[in-house]
Tab-separated table of C-alpha atoms and ligand atoms in Angstrom:
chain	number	residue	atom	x	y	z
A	1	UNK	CA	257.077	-48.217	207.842
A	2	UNK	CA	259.000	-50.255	210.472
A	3	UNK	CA	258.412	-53.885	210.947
A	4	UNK	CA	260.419	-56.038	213.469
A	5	UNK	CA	260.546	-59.854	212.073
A	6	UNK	CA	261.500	-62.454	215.080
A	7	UNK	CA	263.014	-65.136	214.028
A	8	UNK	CA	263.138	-68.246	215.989
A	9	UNK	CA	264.570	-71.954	215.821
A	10	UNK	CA	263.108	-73.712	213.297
A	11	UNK	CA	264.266	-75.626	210.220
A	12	UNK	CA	261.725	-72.870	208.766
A	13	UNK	CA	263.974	-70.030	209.563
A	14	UNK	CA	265.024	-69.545	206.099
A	15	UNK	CA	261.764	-68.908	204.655
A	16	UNK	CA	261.773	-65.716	206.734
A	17	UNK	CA	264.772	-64.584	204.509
A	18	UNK	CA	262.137	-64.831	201.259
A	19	UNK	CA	259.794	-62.883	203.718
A	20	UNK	CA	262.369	-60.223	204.658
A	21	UNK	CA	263.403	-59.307	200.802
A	22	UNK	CA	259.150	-59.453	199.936
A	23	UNK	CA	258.401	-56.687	201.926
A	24	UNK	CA	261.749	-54.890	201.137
A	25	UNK	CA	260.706	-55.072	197.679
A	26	UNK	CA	257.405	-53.265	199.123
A	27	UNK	CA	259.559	-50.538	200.406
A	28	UNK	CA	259.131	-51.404	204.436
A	29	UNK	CA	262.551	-51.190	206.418
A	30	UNK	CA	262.523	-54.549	208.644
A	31	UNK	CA	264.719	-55.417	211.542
A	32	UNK	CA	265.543	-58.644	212.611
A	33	UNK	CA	265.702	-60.395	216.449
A	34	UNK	CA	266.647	-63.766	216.114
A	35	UNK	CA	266.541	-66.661	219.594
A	36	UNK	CA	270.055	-67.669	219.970
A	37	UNK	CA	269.100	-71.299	218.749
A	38	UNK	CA	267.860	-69.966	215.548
A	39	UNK	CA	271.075	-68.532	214.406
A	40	UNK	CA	271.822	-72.744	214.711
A	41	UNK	CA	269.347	-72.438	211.276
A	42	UNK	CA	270.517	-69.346	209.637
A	43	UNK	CA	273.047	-66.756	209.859
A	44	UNK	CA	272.008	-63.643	211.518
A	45	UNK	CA	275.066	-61.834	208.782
A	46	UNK	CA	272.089	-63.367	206.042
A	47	UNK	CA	268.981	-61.446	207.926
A	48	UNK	CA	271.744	-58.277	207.978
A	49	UNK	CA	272.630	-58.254	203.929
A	50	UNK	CA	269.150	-57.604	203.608
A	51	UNK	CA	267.917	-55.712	206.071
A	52	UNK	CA	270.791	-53.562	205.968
A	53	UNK	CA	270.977	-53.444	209.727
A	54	UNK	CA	272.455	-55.383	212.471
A	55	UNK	CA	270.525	-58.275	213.475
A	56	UNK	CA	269.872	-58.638	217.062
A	57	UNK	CA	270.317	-61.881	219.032
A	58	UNK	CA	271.764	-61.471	222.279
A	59	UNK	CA	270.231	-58.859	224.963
A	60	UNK	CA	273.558	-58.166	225.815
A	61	UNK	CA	275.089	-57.672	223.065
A	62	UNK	CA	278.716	-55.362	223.796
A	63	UNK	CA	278.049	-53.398	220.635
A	64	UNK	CA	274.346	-52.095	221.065
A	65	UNK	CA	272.840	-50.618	224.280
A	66	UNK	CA	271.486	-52.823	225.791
A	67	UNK	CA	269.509	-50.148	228.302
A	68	UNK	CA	267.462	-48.859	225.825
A	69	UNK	CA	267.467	-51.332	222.830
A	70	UNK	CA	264.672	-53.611	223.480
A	71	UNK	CA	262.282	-50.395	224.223
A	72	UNK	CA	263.542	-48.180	221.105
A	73	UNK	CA	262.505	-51.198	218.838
A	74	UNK	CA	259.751	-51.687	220.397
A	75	UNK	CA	258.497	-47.977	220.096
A	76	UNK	CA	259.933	-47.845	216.695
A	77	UNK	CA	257.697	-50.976	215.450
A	78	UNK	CA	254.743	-50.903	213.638
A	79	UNK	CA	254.465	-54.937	213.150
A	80	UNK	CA	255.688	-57.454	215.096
A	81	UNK	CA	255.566	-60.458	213.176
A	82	UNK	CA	257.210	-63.777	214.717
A	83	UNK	CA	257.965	-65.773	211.846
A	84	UNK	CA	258.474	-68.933	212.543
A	85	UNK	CA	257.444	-69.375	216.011
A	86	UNK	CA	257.991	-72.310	217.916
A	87	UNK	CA	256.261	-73.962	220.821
A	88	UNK	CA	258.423	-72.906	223.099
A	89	UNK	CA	258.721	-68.847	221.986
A	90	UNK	CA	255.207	-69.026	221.819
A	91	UNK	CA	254.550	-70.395	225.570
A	92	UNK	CA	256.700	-67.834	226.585
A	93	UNK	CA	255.151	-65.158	225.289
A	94	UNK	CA	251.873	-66.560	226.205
A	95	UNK	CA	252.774	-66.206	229.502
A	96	UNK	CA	254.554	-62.848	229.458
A	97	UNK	CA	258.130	-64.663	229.927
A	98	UNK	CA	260.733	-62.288	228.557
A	99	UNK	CA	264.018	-63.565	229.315
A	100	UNK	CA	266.026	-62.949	226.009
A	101	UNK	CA	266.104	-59.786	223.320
A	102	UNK	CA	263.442	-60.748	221.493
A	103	UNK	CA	260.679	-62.069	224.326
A	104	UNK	CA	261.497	-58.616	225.855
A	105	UNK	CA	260.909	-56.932	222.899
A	106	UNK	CA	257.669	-58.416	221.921
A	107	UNK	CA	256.379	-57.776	225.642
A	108	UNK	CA	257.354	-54.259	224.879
A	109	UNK	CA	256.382	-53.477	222.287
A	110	UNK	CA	251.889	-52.401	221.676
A	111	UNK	CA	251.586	-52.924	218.166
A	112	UNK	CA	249.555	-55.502	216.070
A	113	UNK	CA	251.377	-58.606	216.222
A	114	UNK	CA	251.723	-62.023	214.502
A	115	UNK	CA	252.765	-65.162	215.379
A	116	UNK	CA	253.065	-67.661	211.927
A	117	UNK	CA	253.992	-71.225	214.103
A	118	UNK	CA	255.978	-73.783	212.932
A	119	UNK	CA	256.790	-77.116	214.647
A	120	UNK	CA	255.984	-80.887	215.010
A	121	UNK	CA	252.480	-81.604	214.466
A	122	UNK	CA	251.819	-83.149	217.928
A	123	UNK	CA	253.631	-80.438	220.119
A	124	UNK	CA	251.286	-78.448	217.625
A	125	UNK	CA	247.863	-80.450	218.724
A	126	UNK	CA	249.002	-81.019	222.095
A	127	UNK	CA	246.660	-79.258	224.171
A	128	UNK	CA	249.557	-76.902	226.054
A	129	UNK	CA	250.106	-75.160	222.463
A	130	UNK	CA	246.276	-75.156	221.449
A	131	UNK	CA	245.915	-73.155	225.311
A	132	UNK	CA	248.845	-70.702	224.337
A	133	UNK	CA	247.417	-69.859	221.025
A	134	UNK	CA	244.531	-69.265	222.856
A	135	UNK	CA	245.635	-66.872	225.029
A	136	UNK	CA	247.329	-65.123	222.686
A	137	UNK	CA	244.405	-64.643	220.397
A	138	UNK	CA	242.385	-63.588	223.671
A	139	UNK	CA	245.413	-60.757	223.761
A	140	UNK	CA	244.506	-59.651	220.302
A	141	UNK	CA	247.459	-60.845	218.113
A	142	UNK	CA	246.715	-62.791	215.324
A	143	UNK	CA	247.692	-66.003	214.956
A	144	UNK	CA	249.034	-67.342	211.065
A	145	UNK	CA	247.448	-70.638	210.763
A	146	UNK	CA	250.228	-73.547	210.055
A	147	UNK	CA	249.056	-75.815	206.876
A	148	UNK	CA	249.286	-79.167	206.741
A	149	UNK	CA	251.964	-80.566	205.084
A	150	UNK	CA	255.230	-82.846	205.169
A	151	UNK	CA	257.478	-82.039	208.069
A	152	UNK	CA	261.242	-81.747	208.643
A	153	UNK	CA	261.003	-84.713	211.746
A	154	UNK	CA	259.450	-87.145	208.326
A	155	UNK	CA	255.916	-87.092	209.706
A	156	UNK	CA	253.102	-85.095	207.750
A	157	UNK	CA	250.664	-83.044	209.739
A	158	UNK	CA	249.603	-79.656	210.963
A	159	UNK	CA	252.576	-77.797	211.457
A	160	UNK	CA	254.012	-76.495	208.270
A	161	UNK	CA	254.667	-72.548	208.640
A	162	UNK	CA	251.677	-71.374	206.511
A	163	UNK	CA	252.289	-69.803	203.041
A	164	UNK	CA	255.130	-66.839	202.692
A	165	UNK	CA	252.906	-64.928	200.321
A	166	UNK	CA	250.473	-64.850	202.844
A	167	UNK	CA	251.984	-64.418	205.940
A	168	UNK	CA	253.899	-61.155	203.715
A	169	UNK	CA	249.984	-60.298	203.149
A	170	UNK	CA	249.057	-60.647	206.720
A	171	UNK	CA	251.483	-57.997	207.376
A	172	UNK	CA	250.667	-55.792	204.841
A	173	UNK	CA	247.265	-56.352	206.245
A	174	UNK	CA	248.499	-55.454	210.108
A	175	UNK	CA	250.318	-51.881	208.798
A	176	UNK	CA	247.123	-50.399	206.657
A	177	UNK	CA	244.249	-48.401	208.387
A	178	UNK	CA	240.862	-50.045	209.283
A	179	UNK	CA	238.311	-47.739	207.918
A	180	UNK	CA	236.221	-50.272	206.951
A	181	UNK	CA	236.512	-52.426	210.455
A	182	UNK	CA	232.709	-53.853	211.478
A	183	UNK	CA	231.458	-53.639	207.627
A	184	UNK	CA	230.686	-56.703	205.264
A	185	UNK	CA	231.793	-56.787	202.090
A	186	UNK	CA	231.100	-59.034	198.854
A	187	UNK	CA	233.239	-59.303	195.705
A	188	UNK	CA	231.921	-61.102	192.943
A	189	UNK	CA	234.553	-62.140	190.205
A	190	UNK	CA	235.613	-64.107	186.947
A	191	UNK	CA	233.280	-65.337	184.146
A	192	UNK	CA	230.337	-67.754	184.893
A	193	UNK	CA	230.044	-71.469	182.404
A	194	UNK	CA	226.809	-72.127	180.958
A	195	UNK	CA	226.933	-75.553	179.690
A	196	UNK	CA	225.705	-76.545	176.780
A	197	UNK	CA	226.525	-80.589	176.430
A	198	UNK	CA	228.943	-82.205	178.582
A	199	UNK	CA	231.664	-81.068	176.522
A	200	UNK	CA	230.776	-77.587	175.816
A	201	UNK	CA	230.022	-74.308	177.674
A	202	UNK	CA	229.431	-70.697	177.071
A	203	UNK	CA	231.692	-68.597	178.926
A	204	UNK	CA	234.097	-65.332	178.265
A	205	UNK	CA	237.587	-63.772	178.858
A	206	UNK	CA	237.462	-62.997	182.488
A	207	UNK	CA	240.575	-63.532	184.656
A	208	UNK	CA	239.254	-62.566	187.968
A	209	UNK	CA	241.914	-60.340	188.638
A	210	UNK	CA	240.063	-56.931	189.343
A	211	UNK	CA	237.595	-58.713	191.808
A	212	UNK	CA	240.398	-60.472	193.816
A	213	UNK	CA	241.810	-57.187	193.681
A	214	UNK	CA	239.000	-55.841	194.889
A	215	UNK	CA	238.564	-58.366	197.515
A	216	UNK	CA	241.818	-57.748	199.004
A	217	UNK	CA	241.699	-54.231	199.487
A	218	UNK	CA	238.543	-54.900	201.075
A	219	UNK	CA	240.236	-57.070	203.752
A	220	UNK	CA	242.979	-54.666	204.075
A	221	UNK	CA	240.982	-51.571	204.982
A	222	UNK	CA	239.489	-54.043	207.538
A	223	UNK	CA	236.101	-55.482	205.866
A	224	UNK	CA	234.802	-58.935	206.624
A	225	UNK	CA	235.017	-60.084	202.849
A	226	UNK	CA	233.583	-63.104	200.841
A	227	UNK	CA	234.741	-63.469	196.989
A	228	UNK	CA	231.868	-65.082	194.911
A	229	UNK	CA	234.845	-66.505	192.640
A	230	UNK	CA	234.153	-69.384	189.746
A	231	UNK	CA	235.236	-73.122	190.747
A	232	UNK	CA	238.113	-72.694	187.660
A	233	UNK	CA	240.116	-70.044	188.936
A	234	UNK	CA	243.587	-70.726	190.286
A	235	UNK	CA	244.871	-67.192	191.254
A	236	UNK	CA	246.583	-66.704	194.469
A	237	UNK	CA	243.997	-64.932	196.582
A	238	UNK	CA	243.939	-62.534	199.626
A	239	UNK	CA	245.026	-63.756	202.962
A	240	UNK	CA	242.081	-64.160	205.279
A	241	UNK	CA	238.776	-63.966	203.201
A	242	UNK	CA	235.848	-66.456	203.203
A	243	UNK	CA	236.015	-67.701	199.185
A	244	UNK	CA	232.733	-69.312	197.981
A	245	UNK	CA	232.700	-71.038	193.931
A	246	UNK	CA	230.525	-70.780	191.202
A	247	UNK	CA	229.795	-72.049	187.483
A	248	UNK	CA	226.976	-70.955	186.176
A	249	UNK	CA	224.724	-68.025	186.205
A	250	UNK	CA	222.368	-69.120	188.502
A	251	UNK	CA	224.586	-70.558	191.419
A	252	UNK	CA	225.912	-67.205	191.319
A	253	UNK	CA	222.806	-65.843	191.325
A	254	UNK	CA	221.948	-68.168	194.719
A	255	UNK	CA	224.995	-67.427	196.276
A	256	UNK	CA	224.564	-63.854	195.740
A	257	UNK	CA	221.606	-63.457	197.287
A	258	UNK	CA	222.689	-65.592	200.072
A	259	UNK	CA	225.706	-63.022	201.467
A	260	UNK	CA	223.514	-59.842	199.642
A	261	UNK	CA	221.180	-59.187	202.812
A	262	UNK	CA	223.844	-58.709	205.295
A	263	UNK	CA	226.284	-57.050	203.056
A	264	UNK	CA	227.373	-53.506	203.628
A	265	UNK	CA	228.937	-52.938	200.279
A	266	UNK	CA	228.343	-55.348	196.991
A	267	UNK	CA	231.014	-55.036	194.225
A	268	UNK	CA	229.370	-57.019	190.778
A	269	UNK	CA	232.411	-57.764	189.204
A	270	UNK	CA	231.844	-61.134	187.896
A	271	UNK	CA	231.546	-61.425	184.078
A	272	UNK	CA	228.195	-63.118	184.092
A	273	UNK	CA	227.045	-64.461	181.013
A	274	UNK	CA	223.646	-63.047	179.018
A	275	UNK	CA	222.675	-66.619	177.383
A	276	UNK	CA	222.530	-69.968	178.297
A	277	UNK	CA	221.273	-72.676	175.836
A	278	UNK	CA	217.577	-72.877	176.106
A	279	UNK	CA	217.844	-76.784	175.702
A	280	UNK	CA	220.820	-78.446	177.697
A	281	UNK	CA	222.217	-81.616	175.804
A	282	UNK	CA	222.829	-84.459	178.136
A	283	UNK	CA	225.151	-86.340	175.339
A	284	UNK	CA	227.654	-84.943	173.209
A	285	UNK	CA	226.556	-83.317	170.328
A	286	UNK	CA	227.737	-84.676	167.283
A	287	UNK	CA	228.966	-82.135	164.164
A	288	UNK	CA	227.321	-82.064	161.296
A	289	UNK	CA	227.211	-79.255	158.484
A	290	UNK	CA	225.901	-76.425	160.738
A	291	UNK	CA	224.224	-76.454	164.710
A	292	UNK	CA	222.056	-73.856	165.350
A	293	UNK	CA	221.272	-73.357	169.457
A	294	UNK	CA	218.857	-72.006	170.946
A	295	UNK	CA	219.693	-68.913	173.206
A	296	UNK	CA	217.469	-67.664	176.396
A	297	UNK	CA	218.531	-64.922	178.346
A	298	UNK	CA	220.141	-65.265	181.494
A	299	UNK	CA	219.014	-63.416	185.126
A	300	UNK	CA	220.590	-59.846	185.385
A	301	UNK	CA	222.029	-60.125	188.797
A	302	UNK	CA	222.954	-56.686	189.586
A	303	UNK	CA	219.440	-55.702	188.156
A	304	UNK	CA	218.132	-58.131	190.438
A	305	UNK	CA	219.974	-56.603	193.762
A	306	UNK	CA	219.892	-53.179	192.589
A	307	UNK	CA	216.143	-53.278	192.316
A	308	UNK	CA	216.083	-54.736	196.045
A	309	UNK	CA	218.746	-53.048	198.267
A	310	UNK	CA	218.450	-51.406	201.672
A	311	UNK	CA	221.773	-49.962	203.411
A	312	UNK	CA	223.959	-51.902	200.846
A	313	UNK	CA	225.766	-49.598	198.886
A	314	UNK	CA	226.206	-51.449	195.273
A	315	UNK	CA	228.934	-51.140	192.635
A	316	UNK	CA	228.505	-52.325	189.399
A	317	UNK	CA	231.299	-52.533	186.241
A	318	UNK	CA	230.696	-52.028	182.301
A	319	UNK	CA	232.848	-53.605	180.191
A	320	UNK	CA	232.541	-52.362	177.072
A	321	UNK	CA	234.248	-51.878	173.302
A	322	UNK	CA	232.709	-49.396	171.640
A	323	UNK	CA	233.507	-45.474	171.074
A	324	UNK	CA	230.001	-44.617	172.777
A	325	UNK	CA	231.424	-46.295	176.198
A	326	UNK	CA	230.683	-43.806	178.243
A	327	UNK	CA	226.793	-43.501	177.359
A	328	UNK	CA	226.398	-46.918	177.606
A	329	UNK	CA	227.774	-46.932	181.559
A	330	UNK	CA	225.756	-44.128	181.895
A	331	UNK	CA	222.555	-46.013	180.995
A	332	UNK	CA	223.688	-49.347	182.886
A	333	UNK	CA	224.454	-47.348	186.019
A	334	UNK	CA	220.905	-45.544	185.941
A	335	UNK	CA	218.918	-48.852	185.225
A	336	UNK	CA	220.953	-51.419	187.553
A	337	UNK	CA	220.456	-48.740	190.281
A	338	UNK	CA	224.339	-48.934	191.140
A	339	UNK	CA	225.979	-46.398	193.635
A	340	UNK	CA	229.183	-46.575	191.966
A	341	UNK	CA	229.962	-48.133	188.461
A	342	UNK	CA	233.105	-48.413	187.108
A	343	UNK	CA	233.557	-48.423	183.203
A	344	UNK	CA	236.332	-50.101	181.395
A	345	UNK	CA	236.796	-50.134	177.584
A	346	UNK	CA	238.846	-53.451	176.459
A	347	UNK	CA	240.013	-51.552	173.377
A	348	UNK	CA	241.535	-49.408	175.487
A	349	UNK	CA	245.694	-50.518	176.165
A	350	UNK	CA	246.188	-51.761	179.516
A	351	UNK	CA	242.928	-52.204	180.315
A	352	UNK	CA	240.642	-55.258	179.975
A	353	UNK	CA	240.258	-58.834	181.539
A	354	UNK	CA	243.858	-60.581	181.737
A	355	UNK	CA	246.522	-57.789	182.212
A	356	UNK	CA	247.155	-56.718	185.389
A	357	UNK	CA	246.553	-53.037	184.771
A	358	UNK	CA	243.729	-51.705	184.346
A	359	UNK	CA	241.706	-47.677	182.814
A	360	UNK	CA	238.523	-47.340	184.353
A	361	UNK	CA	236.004	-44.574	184.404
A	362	UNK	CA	234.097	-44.069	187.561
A	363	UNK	CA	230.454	-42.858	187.800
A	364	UNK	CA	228.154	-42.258	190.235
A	365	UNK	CA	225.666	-39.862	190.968
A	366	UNK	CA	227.872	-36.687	190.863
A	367	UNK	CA	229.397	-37.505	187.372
A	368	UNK	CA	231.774	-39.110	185.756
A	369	UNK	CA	236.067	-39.009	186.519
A	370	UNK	CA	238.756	-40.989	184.386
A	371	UNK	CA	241.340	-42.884	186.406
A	372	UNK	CA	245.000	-42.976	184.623
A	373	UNK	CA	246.322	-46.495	183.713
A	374	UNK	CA	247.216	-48.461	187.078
A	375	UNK	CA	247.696	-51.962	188.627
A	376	UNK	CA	244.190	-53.784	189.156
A	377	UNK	CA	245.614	-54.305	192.731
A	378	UNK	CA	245.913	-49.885	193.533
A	379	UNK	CA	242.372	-49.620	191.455
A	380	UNK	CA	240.666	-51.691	193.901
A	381	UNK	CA	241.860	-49.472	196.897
A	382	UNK	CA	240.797	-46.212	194.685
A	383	UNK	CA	237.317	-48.199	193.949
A	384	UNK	CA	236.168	-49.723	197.018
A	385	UNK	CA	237.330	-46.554	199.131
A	386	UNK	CA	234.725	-44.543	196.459
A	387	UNK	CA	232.103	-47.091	197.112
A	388	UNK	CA	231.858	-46.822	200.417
A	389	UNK	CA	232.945	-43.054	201.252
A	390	UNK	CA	236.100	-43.830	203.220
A	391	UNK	CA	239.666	-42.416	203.200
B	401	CTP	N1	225.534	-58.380	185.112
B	401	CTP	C1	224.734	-59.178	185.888
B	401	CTP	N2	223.939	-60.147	185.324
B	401	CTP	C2	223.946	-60.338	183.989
B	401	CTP	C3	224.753	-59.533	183.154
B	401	CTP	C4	225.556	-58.549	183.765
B	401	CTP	O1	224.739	-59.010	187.109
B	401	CTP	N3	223.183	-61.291	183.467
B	401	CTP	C5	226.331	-57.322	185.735
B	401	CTP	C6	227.835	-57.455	185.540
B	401	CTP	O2	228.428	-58.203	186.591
B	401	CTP	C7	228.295	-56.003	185.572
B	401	CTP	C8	227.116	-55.246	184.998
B	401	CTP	O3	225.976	-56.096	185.140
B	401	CTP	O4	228.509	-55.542	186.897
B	401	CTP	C9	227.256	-54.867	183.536
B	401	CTP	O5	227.606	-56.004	182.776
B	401	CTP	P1	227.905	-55.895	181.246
B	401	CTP	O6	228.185	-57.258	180.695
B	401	CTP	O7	228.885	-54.800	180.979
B	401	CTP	O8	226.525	-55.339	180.688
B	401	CTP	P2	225.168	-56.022	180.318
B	401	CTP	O9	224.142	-55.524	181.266
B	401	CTP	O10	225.317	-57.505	180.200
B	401	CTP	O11	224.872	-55.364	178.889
B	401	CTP	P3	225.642	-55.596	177.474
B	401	CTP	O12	226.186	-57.017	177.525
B	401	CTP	O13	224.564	-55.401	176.482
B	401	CTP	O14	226.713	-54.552	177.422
């Protein structure tokens, strides 16, 4: 898969080498167009080591053809992704300008495109900019919020080219097919908290990792995804999903049933607790020779939305230990009223709650098929792709 990265001048130019050798690493060949002042920043010989081609900067360049060049690239491409893009590039190409190798290229080329900004945080408010991203969203190429942050010119602002990890996900994004473009989906992941003093809680082993898995490959096959995720977890998460937090059973439960109406497909991954003290201690509890608490029995969720569901089509996962796995599923997929449920045994090696492979089993109403060991992160393509009957 071709991308075409265009670099241009800002002290932020060298973050699109990291970007460059990320999605080499993925296997995608990438060719560079740099604006003659960005080569002030970095070296277009750098772009070349990687890229392993020459890396354009002049339209007129004696050793390319300059006829043809712009166009072949821009046939060739199946990204455009300006990376960093300052005020100036990005009026231009606001306004169709297309005076230099890589304007002309990105008029040429009909591709998705991306446009990451970076620049001054007041020639990034000023109105002028605010109207060119404008326009170019109204064009349909996506724009790669700036964060806030501390800025080469000392001030600290809105401005700061956003995160390489995501604008390398963004891309990934832009290159995959959209069968899923229109639908809503909802991950839920990680373990819930039930408190039991304020010291204490009830919780279990859950990383999180096959739901944000889950939640990405939503996004990339072009769902509108929110990740029911709990308040703790610090994993880096997909690029362009609406995230909402939750500790305990029932906030889940709320939340769930908040995003469960309008949801299209409903992946239960969270690893939701089936106690909760019956008697919540507002002091610490002091030890003595033995405590005894109190247990009641949490909502079942997926119960709960399996027993109520319309058009959404609802996945539900089994995590289980013992040799009679499979039977078990079997039962939870029949009485939770799942489309899909996906069985993983946590005695099983490389599969389970922290790693980041997993060996699941998936069931539905035709039967039963074992997956071989894979990443989380391939699964939840394989899984959500079942779920909702696309290729
Ligand atoms: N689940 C839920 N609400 C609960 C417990 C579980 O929604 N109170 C969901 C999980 O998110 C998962 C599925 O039900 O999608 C199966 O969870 P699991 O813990 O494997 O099974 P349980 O139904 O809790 O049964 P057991 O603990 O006895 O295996």
């Amino acid at each position: 898969m071709s991308i075409i990265l265009g670099v241009t001048s800002s002290i932020a130019a060298y973050k699109s080498l990291e970007l460059v050798s990320k999605l080499l690493k993925r296997g995608l060949d990438v060719e560079v167009i740099m604006s003659e002042n960005a080569t002030n920043f970095v070296t277009p010989e750098c772009f070349s080591a990687l890229t392993k081609h020459k890396t354009i900067t002049k339209t007129f360049d004696k050793n390319i053809h300059y006829e043809v060049e712009h166009i072949s690239l821009a046939k060739k491409a199946e990204v455009f992704a300006l990376v960093p893009a300052t005020a100036n590039v990005i009026a231009k190409i606001a306004h169709g300008l297309a005076d230099d190798m890589l304007t002309t290229t990105f008029l040429a080329a009909d591709c998705p495109k991306l446009v990451a900004p970076a620049m001054n945080t007041k020639m990034y408010e000023n109105m002028i900019t605010q109207d060119n991203l404008a326009l170019l969203k109204k064009y349909g190429i996506e724009i790669i919020e700036p964060s806030v942050g501390h800025l080469a010119c000392g001030d600290t602002g809105k401005g700061h080219l956003a995160d390489i990890d995501d604008i390398e996900d963004a891309i990934l994004q832009a290159l995959c097919p959209k069968p899923l473009k229109g639908q809503k989906i909802v991950v839920t992941a990680g373990p819930t908290k039930e408190k039991i003093d304020p010291v204490r809680f009830i919780s279990n082993h859950s990383s999180g990792k096959m739901g944000i898995a889950l939640a990405r490959a939503s996004k990339h096959l072009g769902a509108e995804v929110t990740l029911l995720l709990n308040r703790d977890n610090d994993l880096r998460l997909p690029y362009g999903i609406k995230v909402e937090r939750f500790d305990s059973v029932n906030d889940l439960f709320e939340l769930s049933l908040k995003h469960f109406a309008k949801a299209d497909g409903f992946l239960m991954c969270a690893a939701v607790s089936d106690y909760r003290v019956k008697h919540y201690q507002d002091e610490k509890i002091k030890k003595e020779a033995e405590l005894h608490l109190e247990l009641e029995k949490t909502r079942d969720i997926l119960s709960y939305l399996g027993a109520h569901k319309k058009q959404q089509k609802l996945c539900g996962f089994a995590m289980e230990t013992s040799k009679n796995d499979l039977a078990y599923a079997y039962e939870k997929f029949k009485h939770k009223n799942c489309d899909l449920l996906v069985l993983n045994n946590l005695k099983e090696e490389g599969a389970g709650f922290k790693g980041d492979t997993n060996i699941v089993t998936l069931i539905d109403a035709k039967g039963h098929e074992k997956l071989e060991l894979a990443l989380k992160e391939e699964l939840g393509f394989v899984i959500v792709k079942r779920l909702m009957g696309v290729e």
